mmCIF file of C-alpha atoms in Angstrom:
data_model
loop_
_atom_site.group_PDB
_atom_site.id
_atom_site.type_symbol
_atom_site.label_atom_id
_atom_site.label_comp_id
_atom_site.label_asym_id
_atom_site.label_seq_id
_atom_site.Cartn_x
_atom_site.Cartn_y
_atom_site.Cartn_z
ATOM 1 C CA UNK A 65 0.000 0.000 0.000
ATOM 2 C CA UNK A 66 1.556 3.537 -0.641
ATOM 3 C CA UNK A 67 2.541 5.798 2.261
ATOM 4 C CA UNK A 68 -0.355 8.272 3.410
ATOM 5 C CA UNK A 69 1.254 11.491 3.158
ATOM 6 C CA UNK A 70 0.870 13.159 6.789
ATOM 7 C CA UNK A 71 -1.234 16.168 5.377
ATOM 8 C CA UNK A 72 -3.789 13.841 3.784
ATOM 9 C CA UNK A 73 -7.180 14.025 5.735
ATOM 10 C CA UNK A 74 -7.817 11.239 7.525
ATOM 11 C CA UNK A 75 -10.619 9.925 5.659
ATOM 12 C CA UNK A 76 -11.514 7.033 3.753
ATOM 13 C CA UNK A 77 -12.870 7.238 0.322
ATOM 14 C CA UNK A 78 -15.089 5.120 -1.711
ATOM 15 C CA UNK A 79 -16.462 5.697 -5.538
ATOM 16 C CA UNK A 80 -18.741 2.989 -6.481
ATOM 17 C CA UNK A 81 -18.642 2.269 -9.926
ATOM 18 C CA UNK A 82 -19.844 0.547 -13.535
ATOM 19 C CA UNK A 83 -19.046 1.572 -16.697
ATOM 20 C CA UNK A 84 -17.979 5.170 -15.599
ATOM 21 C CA UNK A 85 -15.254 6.156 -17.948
ATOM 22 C CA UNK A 86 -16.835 9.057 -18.548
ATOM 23 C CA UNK A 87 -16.995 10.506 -14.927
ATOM 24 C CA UNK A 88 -13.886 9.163 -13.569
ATOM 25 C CA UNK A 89 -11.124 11.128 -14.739
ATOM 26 C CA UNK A 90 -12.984 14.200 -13.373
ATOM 27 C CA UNK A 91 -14.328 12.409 -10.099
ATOM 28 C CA UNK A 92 -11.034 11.198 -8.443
ATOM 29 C CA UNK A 93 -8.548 14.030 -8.915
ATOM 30 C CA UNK A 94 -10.997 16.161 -6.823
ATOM 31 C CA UNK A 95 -10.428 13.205 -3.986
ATOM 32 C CA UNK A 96 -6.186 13.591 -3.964
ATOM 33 C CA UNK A 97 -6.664 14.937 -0.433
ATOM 34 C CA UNK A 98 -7.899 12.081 1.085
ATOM 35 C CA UNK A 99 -5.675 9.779 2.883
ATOM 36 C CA UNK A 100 -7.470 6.386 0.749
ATOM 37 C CA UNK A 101 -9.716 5.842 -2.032
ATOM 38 C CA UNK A 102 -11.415 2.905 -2.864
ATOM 39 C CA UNK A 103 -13.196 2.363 -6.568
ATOM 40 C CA UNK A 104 -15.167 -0.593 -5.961
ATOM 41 C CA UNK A 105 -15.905 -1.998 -9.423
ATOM 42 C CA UNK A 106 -18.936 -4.393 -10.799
ATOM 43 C CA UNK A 107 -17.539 -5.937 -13.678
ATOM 44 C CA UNK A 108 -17.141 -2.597 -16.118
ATOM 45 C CA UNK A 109 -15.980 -2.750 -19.467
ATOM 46 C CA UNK A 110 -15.624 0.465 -20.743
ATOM 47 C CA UNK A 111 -12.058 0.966 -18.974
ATOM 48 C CA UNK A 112 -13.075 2.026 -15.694
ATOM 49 C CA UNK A 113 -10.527 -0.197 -13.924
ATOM 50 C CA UNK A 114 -7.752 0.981 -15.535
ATOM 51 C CA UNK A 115 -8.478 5.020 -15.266
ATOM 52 C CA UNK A 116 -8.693 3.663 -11.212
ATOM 53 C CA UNK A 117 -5.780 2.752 -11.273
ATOM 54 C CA UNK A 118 -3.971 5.599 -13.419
ATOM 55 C CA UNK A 119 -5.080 7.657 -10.642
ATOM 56 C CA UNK A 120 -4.051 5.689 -7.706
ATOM 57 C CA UNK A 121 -7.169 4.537 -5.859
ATOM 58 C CA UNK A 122 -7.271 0.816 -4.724
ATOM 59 C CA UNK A 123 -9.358 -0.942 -7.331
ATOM 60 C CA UNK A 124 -11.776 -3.498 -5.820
ATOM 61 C CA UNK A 125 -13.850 -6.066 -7.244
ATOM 62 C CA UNK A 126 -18.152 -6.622 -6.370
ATOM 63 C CA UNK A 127 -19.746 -8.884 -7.661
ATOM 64 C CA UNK A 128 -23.114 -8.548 -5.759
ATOM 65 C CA UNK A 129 -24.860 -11.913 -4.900
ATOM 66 C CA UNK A 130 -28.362 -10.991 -5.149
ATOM 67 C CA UNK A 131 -28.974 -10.562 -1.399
ATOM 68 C CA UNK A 132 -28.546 -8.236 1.309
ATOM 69 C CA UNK A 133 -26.315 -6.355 1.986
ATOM 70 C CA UNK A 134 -25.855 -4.071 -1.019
ATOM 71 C CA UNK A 135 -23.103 -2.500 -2.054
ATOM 72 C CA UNK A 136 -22.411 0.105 0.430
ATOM 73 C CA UNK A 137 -23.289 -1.722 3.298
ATOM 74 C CA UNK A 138 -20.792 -4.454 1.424
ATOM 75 C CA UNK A 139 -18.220 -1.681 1.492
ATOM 76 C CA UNK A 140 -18.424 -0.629 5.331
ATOM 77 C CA UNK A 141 -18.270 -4.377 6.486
ATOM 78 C CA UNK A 142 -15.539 -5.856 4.094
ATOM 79 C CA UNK A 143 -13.443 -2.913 2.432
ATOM 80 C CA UNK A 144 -9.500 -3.066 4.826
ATOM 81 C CA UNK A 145 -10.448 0.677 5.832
ATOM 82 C CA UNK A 146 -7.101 2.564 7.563
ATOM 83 C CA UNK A 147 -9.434 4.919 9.131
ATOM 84 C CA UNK A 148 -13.031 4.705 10.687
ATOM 85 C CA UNK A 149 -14.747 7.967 8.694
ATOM 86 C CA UNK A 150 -16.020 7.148 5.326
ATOM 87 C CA UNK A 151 -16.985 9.328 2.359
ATOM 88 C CA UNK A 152 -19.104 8.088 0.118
ATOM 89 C CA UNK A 153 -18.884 9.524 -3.324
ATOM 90 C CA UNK A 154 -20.912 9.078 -6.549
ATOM 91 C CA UNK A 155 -18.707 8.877 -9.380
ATOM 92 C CA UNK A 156 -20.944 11.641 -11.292
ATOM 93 C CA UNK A 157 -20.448 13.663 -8.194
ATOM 94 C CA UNK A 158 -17.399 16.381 -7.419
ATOM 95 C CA UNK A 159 -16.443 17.494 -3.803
ATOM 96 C CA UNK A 160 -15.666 21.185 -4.160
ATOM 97 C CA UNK A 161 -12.434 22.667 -3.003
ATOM 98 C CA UNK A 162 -14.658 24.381 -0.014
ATOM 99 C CA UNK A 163 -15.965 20.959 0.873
ATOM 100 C CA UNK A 164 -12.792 19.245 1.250
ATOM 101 C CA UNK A 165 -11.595 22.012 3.353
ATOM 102 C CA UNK A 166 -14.659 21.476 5.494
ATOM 103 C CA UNK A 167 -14.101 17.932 5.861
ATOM 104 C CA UNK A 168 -9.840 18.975 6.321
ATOM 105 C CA UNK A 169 -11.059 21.233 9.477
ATOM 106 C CA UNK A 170 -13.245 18.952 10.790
ATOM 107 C CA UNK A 171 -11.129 16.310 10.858
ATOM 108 C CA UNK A 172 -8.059 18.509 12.449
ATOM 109 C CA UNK A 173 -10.450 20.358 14.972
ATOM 110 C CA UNK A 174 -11.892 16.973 16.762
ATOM 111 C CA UNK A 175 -11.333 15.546 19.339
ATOM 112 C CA UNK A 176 -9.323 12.375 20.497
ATOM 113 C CA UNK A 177 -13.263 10.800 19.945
ATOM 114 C CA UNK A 178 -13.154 12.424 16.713
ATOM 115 C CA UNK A 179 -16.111 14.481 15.422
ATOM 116 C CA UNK A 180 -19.170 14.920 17.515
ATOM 117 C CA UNK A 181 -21.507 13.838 15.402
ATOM 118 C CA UNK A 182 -21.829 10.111 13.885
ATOM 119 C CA UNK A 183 -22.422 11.147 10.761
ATOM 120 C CA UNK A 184 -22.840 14.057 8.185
ATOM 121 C CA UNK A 185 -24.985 15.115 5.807
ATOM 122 C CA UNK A 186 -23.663 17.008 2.758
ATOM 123 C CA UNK A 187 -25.722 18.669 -0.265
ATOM 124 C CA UNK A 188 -25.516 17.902 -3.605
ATOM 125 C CA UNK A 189 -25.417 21.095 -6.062
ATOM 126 C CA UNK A 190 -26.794 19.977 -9.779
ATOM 127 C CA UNK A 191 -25.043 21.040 -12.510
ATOM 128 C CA UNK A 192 -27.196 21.800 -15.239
ATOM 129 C CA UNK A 193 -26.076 22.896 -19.096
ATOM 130 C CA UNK A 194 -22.373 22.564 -17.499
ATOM 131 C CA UNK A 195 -23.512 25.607 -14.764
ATOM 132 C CA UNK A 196 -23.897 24.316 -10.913
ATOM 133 C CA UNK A 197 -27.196 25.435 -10.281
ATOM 134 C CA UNK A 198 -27.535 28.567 -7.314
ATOM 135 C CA UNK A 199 -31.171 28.096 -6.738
ATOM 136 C CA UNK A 200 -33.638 25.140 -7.195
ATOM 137 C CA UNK A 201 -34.040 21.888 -4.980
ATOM 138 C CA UNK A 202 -30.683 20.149 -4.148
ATOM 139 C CA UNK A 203 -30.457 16.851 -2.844
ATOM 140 C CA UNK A 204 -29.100 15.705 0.521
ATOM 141 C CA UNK A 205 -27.842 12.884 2.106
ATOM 142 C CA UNK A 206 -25.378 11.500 5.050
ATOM 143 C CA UNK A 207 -22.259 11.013 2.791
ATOM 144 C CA UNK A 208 -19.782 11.310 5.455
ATOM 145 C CA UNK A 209 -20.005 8.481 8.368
ATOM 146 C CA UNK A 210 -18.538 6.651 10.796
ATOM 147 C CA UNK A 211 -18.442 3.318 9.640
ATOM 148 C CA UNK A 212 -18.788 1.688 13.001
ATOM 149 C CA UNK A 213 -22.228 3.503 13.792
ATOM 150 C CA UNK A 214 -24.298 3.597 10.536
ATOM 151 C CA UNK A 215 -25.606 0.826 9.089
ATOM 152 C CA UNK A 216 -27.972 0.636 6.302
ATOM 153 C CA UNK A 217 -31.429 -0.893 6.230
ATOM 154 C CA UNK A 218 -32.668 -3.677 4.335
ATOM 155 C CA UNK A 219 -36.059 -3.049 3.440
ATOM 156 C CA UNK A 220 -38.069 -5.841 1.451
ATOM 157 C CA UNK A 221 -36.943 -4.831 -2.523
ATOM 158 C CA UNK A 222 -35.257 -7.241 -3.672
ATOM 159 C CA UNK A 223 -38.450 -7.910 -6.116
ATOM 160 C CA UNK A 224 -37.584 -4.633 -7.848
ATOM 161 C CA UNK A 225 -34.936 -6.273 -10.103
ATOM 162 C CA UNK A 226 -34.320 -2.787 -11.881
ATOM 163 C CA UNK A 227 -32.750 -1.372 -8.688
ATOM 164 C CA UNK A 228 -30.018 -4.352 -8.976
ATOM 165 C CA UNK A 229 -26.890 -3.962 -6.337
ATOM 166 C CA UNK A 230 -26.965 -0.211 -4.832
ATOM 167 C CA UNK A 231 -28.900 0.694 -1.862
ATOM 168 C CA UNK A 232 -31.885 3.138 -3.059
ATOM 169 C CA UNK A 233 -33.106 6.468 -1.718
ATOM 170 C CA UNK A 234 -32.494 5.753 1.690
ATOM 171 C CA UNK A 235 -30.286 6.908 4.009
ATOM 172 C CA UNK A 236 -28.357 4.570 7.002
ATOM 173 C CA UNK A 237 -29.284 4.616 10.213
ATOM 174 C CA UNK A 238 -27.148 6.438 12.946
ATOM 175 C CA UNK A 239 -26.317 5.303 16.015
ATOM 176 C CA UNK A 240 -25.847 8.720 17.251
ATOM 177 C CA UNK A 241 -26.562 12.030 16.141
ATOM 178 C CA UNK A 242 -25.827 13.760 13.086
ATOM 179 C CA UNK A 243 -24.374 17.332 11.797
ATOM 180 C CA UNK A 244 -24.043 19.107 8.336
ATOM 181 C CA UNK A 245 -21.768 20.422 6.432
ATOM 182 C CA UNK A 246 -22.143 23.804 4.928
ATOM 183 C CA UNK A 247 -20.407 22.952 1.306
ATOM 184 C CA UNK A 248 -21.853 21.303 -1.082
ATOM 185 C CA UNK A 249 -20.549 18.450 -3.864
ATOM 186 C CA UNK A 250 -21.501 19.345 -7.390
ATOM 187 C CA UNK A 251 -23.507 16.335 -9.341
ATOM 188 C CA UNK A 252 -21.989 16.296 -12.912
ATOM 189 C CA UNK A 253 -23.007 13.619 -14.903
ATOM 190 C CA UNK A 254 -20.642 13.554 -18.165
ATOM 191 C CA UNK A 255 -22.656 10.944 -19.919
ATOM 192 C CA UNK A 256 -25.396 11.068 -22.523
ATOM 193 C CA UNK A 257 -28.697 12.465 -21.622
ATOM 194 C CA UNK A 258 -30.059 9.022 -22.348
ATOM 195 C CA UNK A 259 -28.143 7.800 -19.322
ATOM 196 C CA UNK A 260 -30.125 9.915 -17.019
ATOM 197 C CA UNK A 261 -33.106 9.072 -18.048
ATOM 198 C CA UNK A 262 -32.892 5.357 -17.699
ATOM 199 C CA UNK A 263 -31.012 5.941 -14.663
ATOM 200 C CA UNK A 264 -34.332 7.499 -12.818
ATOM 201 C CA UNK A 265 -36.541 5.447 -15.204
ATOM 202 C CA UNK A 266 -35.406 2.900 -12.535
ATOM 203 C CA UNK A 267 -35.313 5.116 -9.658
ATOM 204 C CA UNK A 268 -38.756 5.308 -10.629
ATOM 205 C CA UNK A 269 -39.913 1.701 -10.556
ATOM 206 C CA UNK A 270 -38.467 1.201 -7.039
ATOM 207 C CA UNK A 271 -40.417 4.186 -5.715
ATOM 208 C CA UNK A 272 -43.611 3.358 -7.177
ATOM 209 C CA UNK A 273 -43.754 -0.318 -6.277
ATOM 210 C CA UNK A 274 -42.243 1.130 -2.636
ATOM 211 C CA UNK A 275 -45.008 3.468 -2.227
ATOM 212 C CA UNK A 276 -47.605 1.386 -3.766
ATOM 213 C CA UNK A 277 -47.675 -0.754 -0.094
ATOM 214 C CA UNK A 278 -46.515 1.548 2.698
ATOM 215 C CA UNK A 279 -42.754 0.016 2.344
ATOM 216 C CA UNK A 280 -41.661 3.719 1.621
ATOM 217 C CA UNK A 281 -43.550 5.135 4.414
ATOM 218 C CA UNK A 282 -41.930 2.660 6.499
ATOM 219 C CA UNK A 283 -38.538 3.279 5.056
ATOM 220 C CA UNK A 284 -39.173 6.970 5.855
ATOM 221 C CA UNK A 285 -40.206 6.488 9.735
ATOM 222 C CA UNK A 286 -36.851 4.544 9.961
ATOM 223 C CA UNK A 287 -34.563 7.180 8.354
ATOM 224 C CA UNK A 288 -32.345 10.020 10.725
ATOM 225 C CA UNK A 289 -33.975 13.485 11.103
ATOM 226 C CA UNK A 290 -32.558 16.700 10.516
ATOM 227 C CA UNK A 291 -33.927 19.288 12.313
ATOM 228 C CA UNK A 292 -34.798 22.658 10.852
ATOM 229 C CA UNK A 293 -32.837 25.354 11.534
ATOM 230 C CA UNK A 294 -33.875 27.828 14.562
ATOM 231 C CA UNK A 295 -35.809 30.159 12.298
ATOM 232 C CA UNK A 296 -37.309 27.449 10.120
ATOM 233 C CA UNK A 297 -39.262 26.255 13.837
ATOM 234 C CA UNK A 298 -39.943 29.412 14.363
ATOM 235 C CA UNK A 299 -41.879 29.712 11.143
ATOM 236 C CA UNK A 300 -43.698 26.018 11.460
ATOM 237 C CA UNK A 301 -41.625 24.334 9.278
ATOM 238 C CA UNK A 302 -41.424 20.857 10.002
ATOM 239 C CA UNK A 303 -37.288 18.391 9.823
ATOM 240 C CA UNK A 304 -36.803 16.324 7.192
ATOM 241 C CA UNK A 305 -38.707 13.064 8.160
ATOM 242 C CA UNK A 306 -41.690 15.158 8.617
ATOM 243 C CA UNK A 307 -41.791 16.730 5.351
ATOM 244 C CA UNK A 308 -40.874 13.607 3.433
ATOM 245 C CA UNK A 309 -43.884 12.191 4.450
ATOM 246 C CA UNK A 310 -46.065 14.892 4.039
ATOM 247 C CA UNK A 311 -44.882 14.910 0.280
ATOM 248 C CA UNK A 312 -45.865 11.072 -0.198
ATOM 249 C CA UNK A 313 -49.628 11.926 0.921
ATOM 250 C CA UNK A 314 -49.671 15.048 -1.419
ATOM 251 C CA UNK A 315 -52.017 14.641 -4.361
ATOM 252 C CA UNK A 316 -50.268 16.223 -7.627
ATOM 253 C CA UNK A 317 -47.095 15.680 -6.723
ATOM 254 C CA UNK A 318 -45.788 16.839 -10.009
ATOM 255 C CA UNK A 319 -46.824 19.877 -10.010
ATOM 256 C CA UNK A 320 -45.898 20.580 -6.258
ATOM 257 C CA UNK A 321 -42.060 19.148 -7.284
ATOM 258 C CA UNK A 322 -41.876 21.847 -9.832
ATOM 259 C CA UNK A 323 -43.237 24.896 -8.017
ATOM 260 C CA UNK A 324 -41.232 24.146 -4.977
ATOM 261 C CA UNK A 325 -38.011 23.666 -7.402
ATOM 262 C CA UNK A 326 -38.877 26.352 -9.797
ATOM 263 C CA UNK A 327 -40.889 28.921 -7.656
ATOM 264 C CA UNK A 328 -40.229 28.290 -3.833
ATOM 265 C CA UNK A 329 -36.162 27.811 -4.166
ATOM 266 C CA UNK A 330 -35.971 30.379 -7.078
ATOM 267 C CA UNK A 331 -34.737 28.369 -9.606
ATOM 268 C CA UNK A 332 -36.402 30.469 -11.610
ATOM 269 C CA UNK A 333 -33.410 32.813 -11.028
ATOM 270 C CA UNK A 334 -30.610 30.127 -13.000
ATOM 271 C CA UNK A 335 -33.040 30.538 -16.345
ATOM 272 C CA UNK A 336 -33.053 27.965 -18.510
ATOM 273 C CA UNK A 337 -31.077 25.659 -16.785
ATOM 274 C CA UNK A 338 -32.926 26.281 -13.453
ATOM 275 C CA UNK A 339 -36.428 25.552 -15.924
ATOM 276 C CA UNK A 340 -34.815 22.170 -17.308
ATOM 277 C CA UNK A 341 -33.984 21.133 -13.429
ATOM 278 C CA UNK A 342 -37.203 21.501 -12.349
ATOM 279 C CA UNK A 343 -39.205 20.201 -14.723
ATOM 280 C CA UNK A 344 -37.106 16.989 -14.567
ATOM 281 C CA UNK A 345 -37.934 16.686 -11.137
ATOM 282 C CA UNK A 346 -41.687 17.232 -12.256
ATOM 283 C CA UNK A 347 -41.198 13.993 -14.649
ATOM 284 C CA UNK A 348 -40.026 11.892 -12.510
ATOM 285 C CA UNK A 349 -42.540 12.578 -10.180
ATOM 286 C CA UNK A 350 -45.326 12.086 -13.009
ATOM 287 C CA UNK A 351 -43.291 8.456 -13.899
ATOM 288 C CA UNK A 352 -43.929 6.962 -10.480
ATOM 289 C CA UNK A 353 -47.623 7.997 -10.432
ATOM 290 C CA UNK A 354 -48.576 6.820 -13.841
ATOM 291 C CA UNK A 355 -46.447 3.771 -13.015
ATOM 292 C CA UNK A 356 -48.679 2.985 -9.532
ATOM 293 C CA UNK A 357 -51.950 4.008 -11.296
ATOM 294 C CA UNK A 358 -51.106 1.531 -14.212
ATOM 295 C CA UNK A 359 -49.998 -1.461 -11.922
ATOM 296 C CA UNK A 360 -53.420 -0.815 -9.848
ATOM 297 C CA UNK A 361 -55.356 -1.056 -13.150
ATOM 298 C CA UNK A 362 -53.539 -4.639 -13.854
ATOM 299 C CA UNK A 363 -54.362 -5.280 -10.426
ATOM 300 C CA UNK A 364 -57.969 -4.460 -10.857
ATOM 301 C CA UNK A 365 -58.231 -5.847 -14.155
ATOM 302 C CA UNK A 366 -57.142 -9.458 -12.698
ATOM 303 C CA UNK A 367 -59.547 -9.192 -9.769
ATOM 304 C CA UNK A 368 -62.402 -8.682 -12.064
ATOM 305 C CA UNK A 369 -61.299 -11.057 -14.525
ATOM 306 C CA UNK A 370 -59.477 -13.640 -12.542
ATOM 307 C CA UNK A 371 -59.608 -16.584 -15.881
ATOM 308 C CA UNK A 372 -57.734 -14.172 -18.251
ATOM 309 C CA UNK A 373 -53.925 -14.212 -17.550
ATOM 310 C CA UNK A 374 -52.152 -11.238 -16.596
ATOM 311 C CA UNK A 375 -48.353 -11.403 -16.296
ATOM 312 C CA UNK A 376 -46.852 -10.724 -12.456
ATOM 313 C CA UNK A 377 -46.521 -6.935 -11.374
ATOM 314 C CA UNK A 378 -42.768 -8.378 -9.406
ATOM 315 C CA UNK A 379 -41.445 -11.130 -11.622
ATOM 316 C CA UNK A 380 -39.294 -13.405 -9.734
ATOM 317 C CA UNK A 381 -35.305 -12.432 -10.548
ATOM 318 C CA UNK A 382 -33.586 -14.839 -12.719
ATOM 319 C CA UNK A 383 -30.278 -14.457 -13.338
ATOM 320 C CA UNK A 384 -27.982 -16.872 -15.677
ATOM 321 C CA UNK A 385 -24.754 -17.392 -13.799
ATOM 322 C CA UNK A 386 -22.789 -15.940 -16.261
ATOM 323 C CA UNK A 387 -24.268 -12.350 -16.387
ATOM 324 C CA UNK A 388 -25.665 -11.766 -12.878
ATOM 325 C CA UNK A 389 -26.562 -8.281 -13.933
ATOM 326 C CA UNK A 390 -28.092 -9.270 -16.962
ATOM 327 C CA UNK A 391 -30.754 -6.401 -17.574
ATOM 328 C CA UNK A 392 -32.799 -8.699 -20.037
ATOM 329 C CA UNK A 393 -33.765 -10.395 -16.605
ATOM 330 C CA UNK A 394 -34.905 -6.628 -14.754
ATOM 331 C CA UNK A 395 -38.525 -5.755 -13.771
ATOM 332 C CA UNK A 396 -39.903 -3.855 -16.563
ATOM 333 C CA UNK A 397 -41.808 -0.565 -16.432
ATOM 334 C CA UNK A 398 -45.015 -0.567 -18.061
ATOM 335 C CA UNK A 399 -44.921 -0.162 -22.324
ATOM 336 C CA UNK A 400 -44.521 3.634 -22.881
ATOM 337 C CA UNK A 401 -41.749 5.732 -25.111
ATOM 338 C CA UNK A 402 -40.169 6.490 -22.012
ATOM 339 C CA UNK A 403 -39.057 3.040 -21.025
ATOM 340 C CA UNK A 404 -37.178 1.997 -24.102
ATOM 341 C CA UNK A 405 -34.098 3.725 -23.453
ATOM 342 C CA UNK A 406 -30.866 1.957 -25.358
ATOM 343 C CA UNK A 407 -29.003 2.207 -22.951
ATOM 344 C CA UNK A 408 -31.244 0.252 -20.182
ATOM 345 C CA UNK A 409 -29.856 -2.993 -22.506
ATOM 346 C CA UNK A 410 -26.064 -1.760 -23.232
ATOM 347 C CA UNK A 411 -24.942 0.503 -19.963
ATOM 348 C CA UNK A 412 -26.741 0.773 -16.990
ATOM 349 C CA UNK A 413 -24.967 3.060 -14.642
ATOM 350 C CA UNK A 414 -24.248 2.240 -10.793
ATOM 351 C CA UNK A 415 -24.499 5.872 -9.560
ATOM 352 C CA UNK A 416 -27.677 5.977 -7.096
ATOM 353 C CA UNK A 417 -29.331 9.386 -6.387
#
């Protein structure tokens, strides 16, 4: 193993990756800082392996079994970690110079327990047109953990093949308490359009079958609050949990997505790019509830005619042992133009958001 230069931060990194040739040689320079970086492979073949290693990260092999744990919760029990705080990074995602300051400070300012909190959460700016959005709806999630007290849940998916070997929207749970940081990592996705959309095309099918029988609402209760900020309480505004689940019981959630994106957080302000953003979000909002309302007509359609055969909402997953990611075998969404994406049969990208 090389030497860890003293001034690195004492943080462990890991990139999760398949086929991301495209993101990597812009990804792991911004992680030279670090003390250790793992890129923790599934079989690519585009020459992801090889840009891992021009750059000096420890290249690791997954080769996911079809079972819990996932991949990240793979990576905190089995990668040889030198240190106990782990970053997780998205290869489409970019810590900013301010962020790995952040992390740099927090590290140096702790004390012999290390940081206070368990675990972080950290913001993730889009980058839109190739201009990181100022405005609009960012993500958020606890990136930055101790590995010995977070662990992630395993919630009953494993019949939503098209979600394969990543954890999905859901964030660990803490044993302890949790802080965030103020700077943000941009989310710049260098590949095709296409990419993204068959990327959340399968977000999409895990959230609708999810919501479609409370297993979201239960993944929800189960996830670490953030509390609002002092004057957010003082206004009525409820933490995170609260609001996520106020947003699953809203009816038009579409529409809500985009005036809270476009109207709410001002992304009205970035122009087109801000537009684009936001109406994105309104889409994918619009693909899980056409995909629920279509899978409860199926449903209703095979109650009322129970002798005519209907093919199974949740397939069982097949998988030839030679290509255990074999997309041919994924859950399908329901026959539309927007679920016959190329690239769901050539490249399906490992970056979960």
């Amino acid at each position: 193993m090389t030497a860890i230069p003293v001034s690195a931060i004492p943080v462990s990194v890991v990139v999760m990756t398949r086929n991301e040739a495209a993101n990597l040689p812009v990804c792991l320079p911004s992680l030279a800082l670090f003390a250790e970086c793992f890129v923790v492979d599934s079989g690519s073949g585009d020459g992801t392996p090889d840009i891992a290693l021009s750059h000096g990260a420890q290249l690791v092999p997954f080769r996911w079994n079809g079972r819990y744990p996932k991949k990240k919760q793979w990576c905190l029990d089995t990668l040889p970690f030198a240190h106990d705080w782990v970053l997780f990074v998205d290869a489409d995602e970019r810590p900013t110079a301010e962020l790995v300051e952040e992390i740099a400070r927090l590290m140096a300012a702790s004390s012999a327990d290390g940081p206070r909190h368990a675990a972080y959460w950290i913001d993730g700016r889009p980058v839109v047109h190739g201009r990181p959005l100022r405005f609009g709806c960012w993500n958020r999630k606890l990136a930055l953990v101790h590995r010995r007290r977070v662990r992630f849940p395993e919630p009953p998916d494993l019949d939503v093949a098209s979600m394969w070997e990543v954890e999905g929207h859901y964030q660990p749970q803490v044993a302890g308490t949790t802080g965030r940081l103020r700077q943000p990592m941009h989310h710049d996705d260098a590949k095709p359009l296409s990419a993204w959309f068959d990327r959340h095309n399968r977000y999409s099918d895990w959230e609708a079958a999810l919501r479609a029988d409370g297993r979201m609402e239960r993944l929800i209760d189960g996830e670490p609050d953030i509390a609002p900020s002092r004057s957010k309480r003082l206004c009525g505004i409820a933490g995170r949990r609260a609001q996520k689940r106020l947003f699953q019981r809203l009816p038009g959630r579409p529409l809500w997505a985009f005036l809270h994106a476009y109207v709410l957080r001002l992304g009205f302000i970035d122009g087109a790019a801000g537009l684009d953003h936001a109406l994105s979000r309104a889409f994918y909002y619009w693909q899980v509830g056409f995909k629920m309302r279509s899978a409860a007509q199926v449903r209703e359609a095979a109650a009322r005619f129970p002798s005519v055969g209907t093919f199974p909402e949740n397939p069982p997953i097949v998988r030839p042992g030679s290509d255990p990611y074999s997309s041919s075998n994924a859950m399908r969404s329901p026959p539309s133009a927007f679920s016959r994406s190329k690239v769901r049969l050539r490249t399906p990208g490992s970056s979960i958001r």
